[in-house]
Amino acid sequence: MRTAVTVIVPTFNERDNVAELVARTAVALAAYDAEILFVDDSTDSTAAEVERVAADASLPVRVIHRADNTGGLGGAVVVGLEAAQHDLCIVMDGDLQHPPELLPALLARHDEGDADVVAASRYVGGGDTSGLGTAVRFGVSRAATWLTRAMFPIRLARSTDPMTGFFLVDRGRLDLTALKPQGFKILLEILARTDLRIAEVPMEFGERRHGTSKASLRQGATFVAHLARLRFGKMSLFAIIGVIGAAANLGIMWLLTAAGVPYIWAAIIGAEVTIIGNFILQERFVFADMRTNARGLGGRFAASFTFNNVEAALRIPVMALMVETWHISSVLATGLSLIVAFVARFLFHSLVVYAPKRGAKSGATANEEPKPDTATLRIIRAIDAEAMKPGEL
């Protein structure tokens, strides 16, 4: 029996790409029982072009035209997953930047049996990002990837490119009703809301043939908002602990200076006590789900303590430089420096301090330390689980 697969192609004004995409996909999947399903949100004649090409295609080609593009591209993919004839589905863009010739590699990797999702990655060994074009687009893509992985350091531990739109997924392992897509990044939605196993194959991201990029500031804002909805819990807890630490720092300084300690020494003592206190709270409430697979307690503390001291030593000179060079108020400069410092601290702790050790397993399959099972601890674990899981604001 031949493997059955549905290729889902969400489109928006991709008329000029349809014929080539169908032809190349048909050649790539000649050995498979395949269909192509376009889910079209276009304002041009893309849907009519799909129907024209389908008449002479060597494999079944269907199109669903949506009058209301609820959920954007991600919503279109969910519609395609619901309507697909086969459980094995491959999602790819309609702009030909995702090479159809890679389809057999995705299917072959899935046949190995250890993954529910196989993603085509621009950043794994052998991948290529030249299709992004400018250095600015590459920088934005990398920054978004780093931020996303920092927000989901466990679920995305095995994903180098959670932003890719070219991936295979076993629909039978998905609860489609649990997905709430917004904007472009449907793979991120799937990985964040499920425990599906992921593998990757390298992709050479091609140049756009026809049409224009759909990326925009509006799409960027949609992505940031969606990312916040998915993983607001972890970063918000980190921020709350930071606020508690700042208040404690001021309180310690006030007490020490009131006792006659010089304010410089009071500031240093307050900062060091706060750094240690923040680490203890972060260990318990923010990164508790990552400790088992991370380096030892001493290594985590040393990395956190060093980074926070270096950041504190650099922040004040940078703030002074902003005031002197940009001629902005010291209050505004302090606020900007604190925002940058907060993001830097969160990224460093998520991606470095609590990074899984080499060879460590991710998720619930890892060897875990025995946990006591008292009523109080069960309540605390339930609260932790609720705070850490993806959810909606």
Short mmCIF file of C-alpha atoms in Angstrom, two decimals:
data_model
loop_
_atom_site.label_atom_id
_atom_site.label_comp_id
_atom_site.label_asym_id
_atom_site.label_seq_id
_atom_site.Cartn_x
_atom_site.Cartn_y
_atom_site.Cartn_z
CA MET A 1 0.00 0.00 0.00
CA ARG A 2 1.21 3.50 -0.84
CA THR A 3 1.47 6.11 1.90
CA ALA A 4 -1.51 8.50 1.79
CA VAL A 5 -0.88 12.20 2.37
CA THR A 6 -2.71 15.51 2.00
CA VAL A 7 -0.67 18.60 1.14
CA ILE A 8 -2.39 21.67 2.60
CA VAL A 9 -1.55 24.98 0.92
CA PRO A 10 -3.00 28.16 2.46
CA THR A 11 -3.04 30.90 -0.18
CA PHE A 12 -3.60 34.62 -0.42
CA ASN A 13 -3.33 36.07 -3.94
CA GLU A 14 -0.97 33.33 -5.18
CA ARG A 15 -2.56 32.81 -8.62
CA ASP A 16 0.71 32.91 -10.56
CA ASN A 17 2.27 30.19 -8.39
CA VAL A 18 -0.50 27.59 -8.58
CA ALA A 19 0.39 25.76 -11.80
CA GLU A 20 4.09 25.37 -10.96
CA LEU A 21 3.37 24.35 -7.38
CA VAL A 22 0.92 21.63 -8.48
CA ALA A 23 3.25 20.34 -11.19
CA ARG A 24 6.31 20.12 -8.91
CA THR A 25 4.29 18.59 -6.07
CA ALA A 26 2.82 15.96 -8.38
CA VAL A 27 6.31 14.92 -9.51
CA ALA A 28 7.66 14.86 -5.94
CA LEU A 29 4.77 12.71 -4.68
CA ALA A 30 4.37 10.40 -7.69
CA ALA A 31 5.10 7.39 -5.48
CA TYR A 32 2.45 8.35 -2.90
CA ASP A 33 -1.34 8.40 -2.69
CA ALA A 34 -1.46 12.18 -2.46
CA GLU A 35 -3.89 15.06 -2.79
CA ILE A 36 -3.37 18.83 -2.71
CA LEU A 37 -5.86 20.93 -0.77
CA PHE A 38 -5.73 24.70 -1.24
CA VAL A 39 -7.40 26.82 1.43
CA ASP A 40 -7.77 30.18 -0.22
CA ASP A 41 -8.33 33.60 1.32
CA SER A 42 -7.52 35.49 -1.88
CA THR A 43 -9.07 38.63 -3.30
CA ASP A 44 -7.92 37.71 -6.82
CA SER A 45 -8.72 34.70 -9.00
CA THR A 46 -6.49 32.20 -7.20
CA ALA A 47 -9.40 29.83 -6.47
CA ALA A 48 -10.45 29.83 -10.15
CA GLU A 49 -6.85 29.14 -11.18
CA VAL A 50 -6.71 26.15 -8.80
CA GLU A 51 -9.87 24.73 -10.37
CA ARG A 52 -8.42 25.24 -13.87
CA VAL A 53 -5.14 23.50 -12.99
CA ALA A 54 -6.98 20.69 -11.16
CA ALA A 55 -8.74 19.62 -14.36
CA ASP A 56 -5.49 18.38 -15.89
CA ALA A 57 -3.48 17.52 -12.77
CA SER A 58 -2.11 14.00 -12.27
CA LEU A 59 -3.29 13.92 -8.64
CA PRO A 60 -6.47 15.15 -6.91
CA VAL A 61 -6.48 18.92 -6.33
CA ARG A 62 -9.21 20.66 -4.32
CA VAL A 63 -9.79 24.23 -3.20
CA ILE A 64 -11.76 25.71 -0.30
CA HIS A 65 -12.34 29.44 -0.65
CA ARG A 66 -13.02 31.27 2.62
CA ALA A 67 -15.06 34.44 2.52
CA ASP A 68 -14.02 35.17 6.11
CA ASN A 69 -10.34 34.53 6.86
CA THR A 70 -10.81 33.86 10.59
CA GLY A 71 -7.48 33.23 12.29
CA GLY A 72 -5.45 34.30 9.26
CA LEU A 73 -3.09 31.77 7.69
CA GLY A 74 -3.16 29.64 10.84
CA GLY A 75 -6.94 29.49 10.70
CA ALA A 76 -6.75 28.41 7.06
CA VAL A 77 -4.42 25.56 8.00
CA VAL A 78 -6.87 24.34 10.66
CA VAL A 79 -9.66 24.38 8.07
CA GLY A 80 -7.40 22.32 5.81
CA LEU A 81 -6.61 19.84 8.58
CA GLU A 82 -10.34 19.39 9.23
CA ALA A 83 -11.11 18.85 5.53
CA ALA A 84 -8.07 16.72 4.58
CA GLN A 85 -8.83 13.30 3.17
CA HIS A 86 -5.82 11.72 4.91
CA ASP A 87 -4.51 11.89 8.47
CA LEU A 88 -0.95 12.47 7.33
CA CYS A 89 -0.84 16.14 6.36
CA ILE A 90 1.93 18.40 5.09
CA VAL A 91 1.50 22.17 5.35
CA MET A 92 3.43 24.40 2.95
CA ASP A 93 3.18 27.95 1.64
CA GLY A 94 1.90 28.77 -1.82
CA ASP A 95 4.71 31.16 -2.77
CA LEU A 96 7.22 28.43 -3.84
CA GLN A 97 9.73 29.44 -1.17
CA HIS A 98 9.07 26.00 0.31
CA PRO A 99 10.52 23.55 -2.26
CA PRO A 100 8.03 20.76 -3.11
CA GLU A 101 11.03 18.52 -3.83
CA LEU A 102 11.52 18.27 -0.04
CA LEU A 103 8.15 16.54 0.48
CA PRO A 104 9.54 12.97 0.21
CA ALA A 105 12.22 13.82 2.82
CA LEU A 106 9.54 14.88 5.31
CA LEU A 107 7.62 11.66 4.69
CA ALA A 108 10.76 9.51 4.93
CA ARG A 109 11.70 11.10 8.26
CA HIS A 110 8.19 10.45 9.60
CA ASP A 111 8.44 6.80 8.51
CA GLU A 112 11.24 6.33 11.07
CA GLY A 113 8.44 6.25 13.65
CA ASP A 114 9.80 8.49 16.40
CA ALA A 115 8.10 11.79 15.48
CA ASP A 116 4.54 13.09 15.13
CA VAL A 117 5.70 16.34 13.53
CA VAL A 118 8.50 16.74 10.99
CA ALA A 119 9.50 20.34 10.31
CA ALA A 120 11.57 21.73 7.45
CA SER A 121 14.12 23.93 9.21
CA ARG A 122 16.16 26.80 7.82
CA TYR A 123 18.55 26.65 10.77
CA VAL A 124 19.42 22.96 11.21
CA GLY A 125 22.62 21.69 9.58
CA GLY A 126 22.29 21.89 5.80
CA GLY A 127 19.48 24.44 5.91
CA ASP A 128 19.66 27.78 4.13
CA THR A 129 18.04 31.18 4.78
CA SER A 130 19.00 33.05 1.62
CA GLY A 131 15.36 33.25 0.58
CA LEU A 132 14.73 35.67 3.44
CA GLY A 133 16.51 38.27 1.35
CA THR A 134 17.79 41.19 3.38
CA ALA A 135 19.91 41.09 6.51
CA VAL A 136 17.09 42.90 8.32
CA ARG A 137 14.59 40.12 7.55
CA PHE A 138 17.14 37.51 8.61
CA GLY A 139 17.78 39.38 11.86
CA VAL A 140 14.07 39.72 12.60
CA SER A 141 13.55 36.01 11.89
CA ARG A 142 16.38 34.95 14.19
CA ALA A 143 15.32 37.31 16.98
CA ALA A 144 11.74 36.02 16.80
CA THR A 145 13.00 32.43 16.91
CA TRP A 146 15.20 33.08 19.96
CA LEU A 147 12.35 34.82 21.79
CA THR A 148 9.94 32.01 20.97
CA ARG A 149 12.32 29.29 22.14
CA ALA A 150 12.97 31.25 25.33
CA MET A 151 9.23 31.37 26.03
CA PHE A 152 8.89 27.58 25.49
CA PRO A 153 12.35 26.21 26.34
CA ILE A 154 11.11 22.66 27.03
CA ARG A 155 8.49 22.13 24.34
CA LEU A 156 10.73 23.72 21.70
CA ALA A 157 13.98 22.18 22.95
CA ARG A 158 14.17 19.98 19.83
CA SER A 159 12.97 22.65 17.40
CA THR A 160 15.48 24.98 15.74
CA ASP A 161 12.84 26.68 13.57
CA PRO A 162 9.43 26.80 15.29
CA MET A 163 8.48 29.65 12.94
CA THR A 164 8.65 27.54 9.78
CA GLY A 165 5.47 27.15 7.74
CA PHE A 166 6.62 23.90 6.07
CA PHE A 167 5.94 20.83 8.18
CA LEU A 168 4.31 17.40 8.35
CA VAL A 169 1.87 16.53 11.11
CA ASP A 170 -0.12 13.43 11.98
CA ARG A 171 -3.68 14.76 12.28
CA GLY A 172 -4.67 11.70 14.25
CA ARG A 173 -2.49 12.92 17.13
CA LEU A 174 -4.04 16.41 17.18
CA ASP A 175 -7.06 17.78 19.02
CA LEU A 176 -8.05 20.40 16.46
CA THR A 177 -10.59 21.96 18.82
CA ALA A 178 -7.75 22.92 21.18
CA LEU A 179 -6.01 25.06 18.55
CA LYS A 180 -6.66 28.82 18.58
CA PRO A 181 -4.51 30.11 15.71
CA GLN A 182 -3.82 33.76 15.08
CA GLY A 183 -1.64 34.88 12.17
CA PHE A 184 1.16 33.02 10.42
CA LYS A 185 2.77 30.77 13.02
CA ILE A 186 0.58 27.67 13.13
CA LEU A 187 3.46 25.27 13.91
CA LEU A 188 4.22 27.26 17.06
CA GLU A 189 0.55 26.93 18.04
CA ILE A 190 0.66 23.15 17.54
CA LEU A 191 3.93 22.63 19.42
CA ALA A 192 2.96 24.93 22.31
CA ARG A 193 -0.44 23.33 22.90
CA THR A 194 0.53 19.68 22.50
CA ASP A 195 3.17 17.17 23.54
CA LEU A 196 3.82 15.96 19.99
CA ARG A 197 7.30 14.67 19.23
CA ILE A 198 9.17 16.73 16.64
CA ALA A 199 11.98 15.95 14.21
CA GLU A 200 13.53 18.19 11.56
CA VAL A 201 15.01 18.02 8.08
CA PRO A 202 17.12 20.84 6.58
CA MET A 203 15.45 23.17 4.07
CA GLU A 204 16.91 25.56 1.54
CA PHE A 205 14.45 28.44 1.80
CA GLY A 206 13.88 29.58 -1.79
CA GLU A 207 13.39 32.99 -3.33
CA ARG A 208 9.91 34.27 -3.98
CA ARG A 209 8.85 33.80 -7.63
CA HIS A 210 5.67 35.85 -7.79
CA GLY A 211 3.65 38.07 -5.49
CA THR A 212 4.82 39.98 -2.46
CA SER A 213 5.64 39.06 1.13
CA LYS A 214 2.68 39.02 3.52
CA ALA A 215 4.92 40.02 6.43
CA SER A 216 4.11 43.44 7.91
CA LEU A 217 4.21 45.38 11.14
CA ARG A 218 0.61 44.33 11.71
CA GLN A 219 1.53 40.67 11.32
CA GLY A 220 4.47 41.21 13.66
CA ALA A 221 2.18 42.72 16.28
CA THR A 222 -0.23 39.78 15.83
CA PHE A 223 2.64 37.35 16.38
CA VAL A 224 3.83 39.07 19.56
CA ALA A 225 0.29 39.17 20.95
CA HIS A 226 -0.26 35.51 20.10
CA LEU A 227 3.05 34.52 21.67
CA ALA A 228 2.05 36.38 24.83
CA ARG A 229 -1.30 34.58 24.92
CA LEU A 230 0.40 31.21 24.52
CA ARG A 231 3.06 31.66 27.17
CA PHE A 232 2.26 34.65 29.30
CA GLY A 233 2.56 32.71 32.53
CA LYS A 234 6.33 32.07 32.62
CA MET A 235 7.45 35.57 31.63
CA SER A 236 4.88 37.25 33.87
CA LEU A 237 6.09 35.26 36.90
CA PHE A 238 9.65 36.25 36.04
CA ALA A 239 8.54 39.90 35.90
CA ILE A 240 6.64 39.68 39.19
CA ILE A 241 9.71 38.28 40.94
CA GLY A 242 11.76 41.09 39.41
CA VAL A 243 9.37 43.67 40.84
CA ILE A 244 9.50 42.00 44.26
CA GLY A 245 13.29 42.04 44.05
CA ALA A 246 13.36 45.72 43.15
CA ALA A 247 11.13 46.58 46.13
CA ALA A 248 13.30 44.44 48.41
CA ASN A 249 16.42 46.16 47.08
CA LEU A 250 15.02 49.59 47.96
CA GLY A 251 13.94 48.36 51.39
CA ILE A 252 17.38 46.95 52.18
CA MET A 253 19.06 50.16 51.07
CA TRP A 254 16.73 52.25 53.24
CA LEU A 255 17.37 50.11 56.32
CA LEU A 256 21.16 50.09 55.84
CA THR A 257 21.48 53.80 55.16
CA ALA A 258 19.23 54.51 58.16
CA ALA A 259 21.68 52.45 60.23
CA GLY A 260 24.58 54.60 59.02
CA VAL A 261 25.97 52.38 56.23
CA PRO A 262 27.35 54.46 53.29
CA TYR A 263 24.87 54.44 50.41
CA ILE A 264 27.35 52.86 47.94
CA TRP A 265 27.85 49.85 50.22
CA ALA A 266 24.12 49.76 50.92
CA ALA A 267 23.42 49.65 47.18
CA ILE A 268 25.94 46.84 46.64
CA ILE A 269 24.60 44.75 49.54
CA GLY A 270 21.01 45.34 48.44
CA ALA A 271 21.80 44.30 44.88
CA GLU A 272 23.60 41.12 45.91
CA VAL A 273 20.90 40.06 48.37
CA THR A 274 18.26 40.73 45.73
CA ILE A 275 20.11 38.70 43.08
CA ILE A 276 20.32 35.72 45.44
CA GLY A 277 16.68 36.09 46.53
CA ASN A 278 15.48 36.35 42.92
CA PHE A 279 17.38 33.20 42.02
CA ILE A 280 15.71 31.25 44.85
CA LEU A 281 12.25 32.42 43.81
CA GLN A 282 12.90 31.75 40.11
CA GLU A 283 14.09 28.24 40.93
CA ARG A 284 10.86 27.51 42.76
CA PHE A 285 8.20 29.33 40.80
CA VAL A 286 9.45 30.11 37.27
CA PHE A 287 11.86 27.41 36.12
CA ALA A 288 10.89 24.51 38.40
CA ASP A 289 9.78 22.49 35.36
CA MET A 290 13.25 22.79 33.80
CA ARG A 291 15.56 21.94 36.71
CA THR A 292 15.65 18.16 36.24
CA ASN A 293 17.31 18.28 32.82
CA ALA A 294 19.45 21.40 33.45
CA ARG A 295 22.92 21.62 34.95
CA GLY A 296 23.36 21.20 38.71
CA LEU A 297 22.22 23.72 41.30
CA GLY A 298 25.72 25.14 41.78
CA GLY A 299 26.18 25.67 38.06
CA ARG A 300 22.78 27.32 37.70
CA PHE A 301 23.48 29.67 40.60
CA ALA A 302 26.95 30.58 39.35
CA ALA A 303 25.67 31.36 35.84
CA SER A 304 22.73 33.39 37.14
CA PHE A 305 24.79 35.27 39.75
CA THR A 306 27.56 36.13 37.27
CA PHE A 307 25.20 37.28 34.53
CA ASN A 308 23.15 39.49 36.86
CA ASN A 309 26.25 41.16 38.27
CA VAL A 310 27.69 41.78 34.81
CA GLU A 311 24.34 43.13 33.62
CA ALA A 312 24.11 45.47 36.63
CA ALA A 313 27.69 46.68 36.08
CA LEU A 314 27.00 47.43 32.40
CA ARG A 315 23.52 48.91 32.72
CA ILE A 316 24.47 52.11 34.58
CA PRO A 317 27.24 53.17 32.13
CA VAL A 318 24.91 52.42 29.21
CA MET A 319 22.19 54.50 30.84
CA ALA A 320 24.65 57.39 31.33
CA LEU A 321 25.73 57.10 27.69
CA MET A 322 22.10 57.33 26.57
CA VAL A 323 21.60 60.49 28.62
CA GLU A 324 24.78 62.15 27.39
CA THR A 325 24.52 61.06 23.75
CA TRP A 326 20.79 61.09 23.07
CA HIS A 327 20.06 63.93 25.52
CA ILE A 328 17.02 62.17 26.98
CA SER A 329 15.92 62.37 30.58
CA SER A 330 17.61 60.10 33.10
CA VAL A 331 14.21 58.67 34.09
CA LEU A 332 13.44 57.62 30.51
CA ALA A 333 16.96 56.23 30.07
CA THR A 334 16.58 54.22 33.27
CA GLY A 335 13.23 52.85 32.12
CA LEU A 336 14.59 51.82 28.71
CA SER A 337 17.65 50.18 30.25
CA LEU A 338 15.49 48.23 32.70
CA ILE A 339 13.24 46.94 29.90
CA VAL A 340 16.25 45.77 27.89
CA ALA A 341 17.80 44.25 31.03
CA PHE A 342 14.58 42.37 31.84
CA VAL A 343 14.37 40.81 28.37
CA ALA A 344 18.10 39.94 28.43
CA ARG A 345 17.81 38.30 31.87
CA PHE A 346 14.80 36.26 30.81
CA LEU A 347 16.43 35.09 27.58
CA PHE A 348 19.67 34.18 29.38
CA HIS A 349 17.94 32.20 32.12
CA SER A 350 15.63 30.36 29.73
CA LEU A 351 18.21 29.52 27.08
CA VAL A 352 21.43 29.22 29.12
CA VAL A 353 20.97 28.81 32.87
CA TYR A 354 18.20 26.21 32.56
CA ALA A 355 19.13 24.79 29.15
CA PRO A 356 18.84 20.97 28.99
CA LYS A 357 22.14 19.17 29.36
CA ARG A 358 23.49 17.40 26.29
CA GLY A 359 21.71 14.08 25.91
CA ALA A 360 18.99 14.98 28.41
CA LYS A 361 15.50 13.91 27.46
CA SER A 362 12.77 16.51 27.22
CA GLY A 363 9.27 16.44 28.63
CA ALA A 364 7.72 13.83 30.87
CA THR A 365 9.95 11.01 29.63
CA ALA A 366 13.02 12.33 31.44
CA ASN A 367 14.19 10.73 34.67
CA GLU A 368 12.74 12.84 37.43
CA GLU A 369 13.66 13.15 41.08
CA PRO A 370 11.17 11.43 43.40
CA LYS A 371 8.57 13.90 44.62
CA PRO A 372 6.87 13.68 48.00
CA ASP A 373 3.12 13.39 47.81
CA THR A 374 1.53 15.37 50.60
CA ALA A 375 -1.74 17.25 50.19
CA THR A 376 0.06 20.59 50.42
CA LEU A 377 2.59 19.69 47.75
CA ARG A 378 -0.14 18.36 45.47
CA ILE A 379 -1.88 21.73 45.69
CA ILE A 380 1.38 23.58 45.02
CA ARG A 381 2.16 21.36 42.02
CA ALA A 382 -1.34 21.94 40.66
CA ILE A 383 -0.86 25.70 40.95
CA ASP A 384 2.54 25.45 39.26
CA ALA A 385 1.10 23.36 36.43
CA GLU A 386 -1.72 25.85 35.88
CA ALA A 387 0.68 28.80 35.88
CA MET A 388 3.10 27.15 33.48
CA LYS A 389 0.79 25.65 30.88
CA PRO A 390 -0.11 27.54 27.70
CA GLY A 391 -3.36 29.43 27.96
CA GLU A 392 -5.37 32.40 26.78
CA LEU A 393 -5.41 35.80 28.45
#
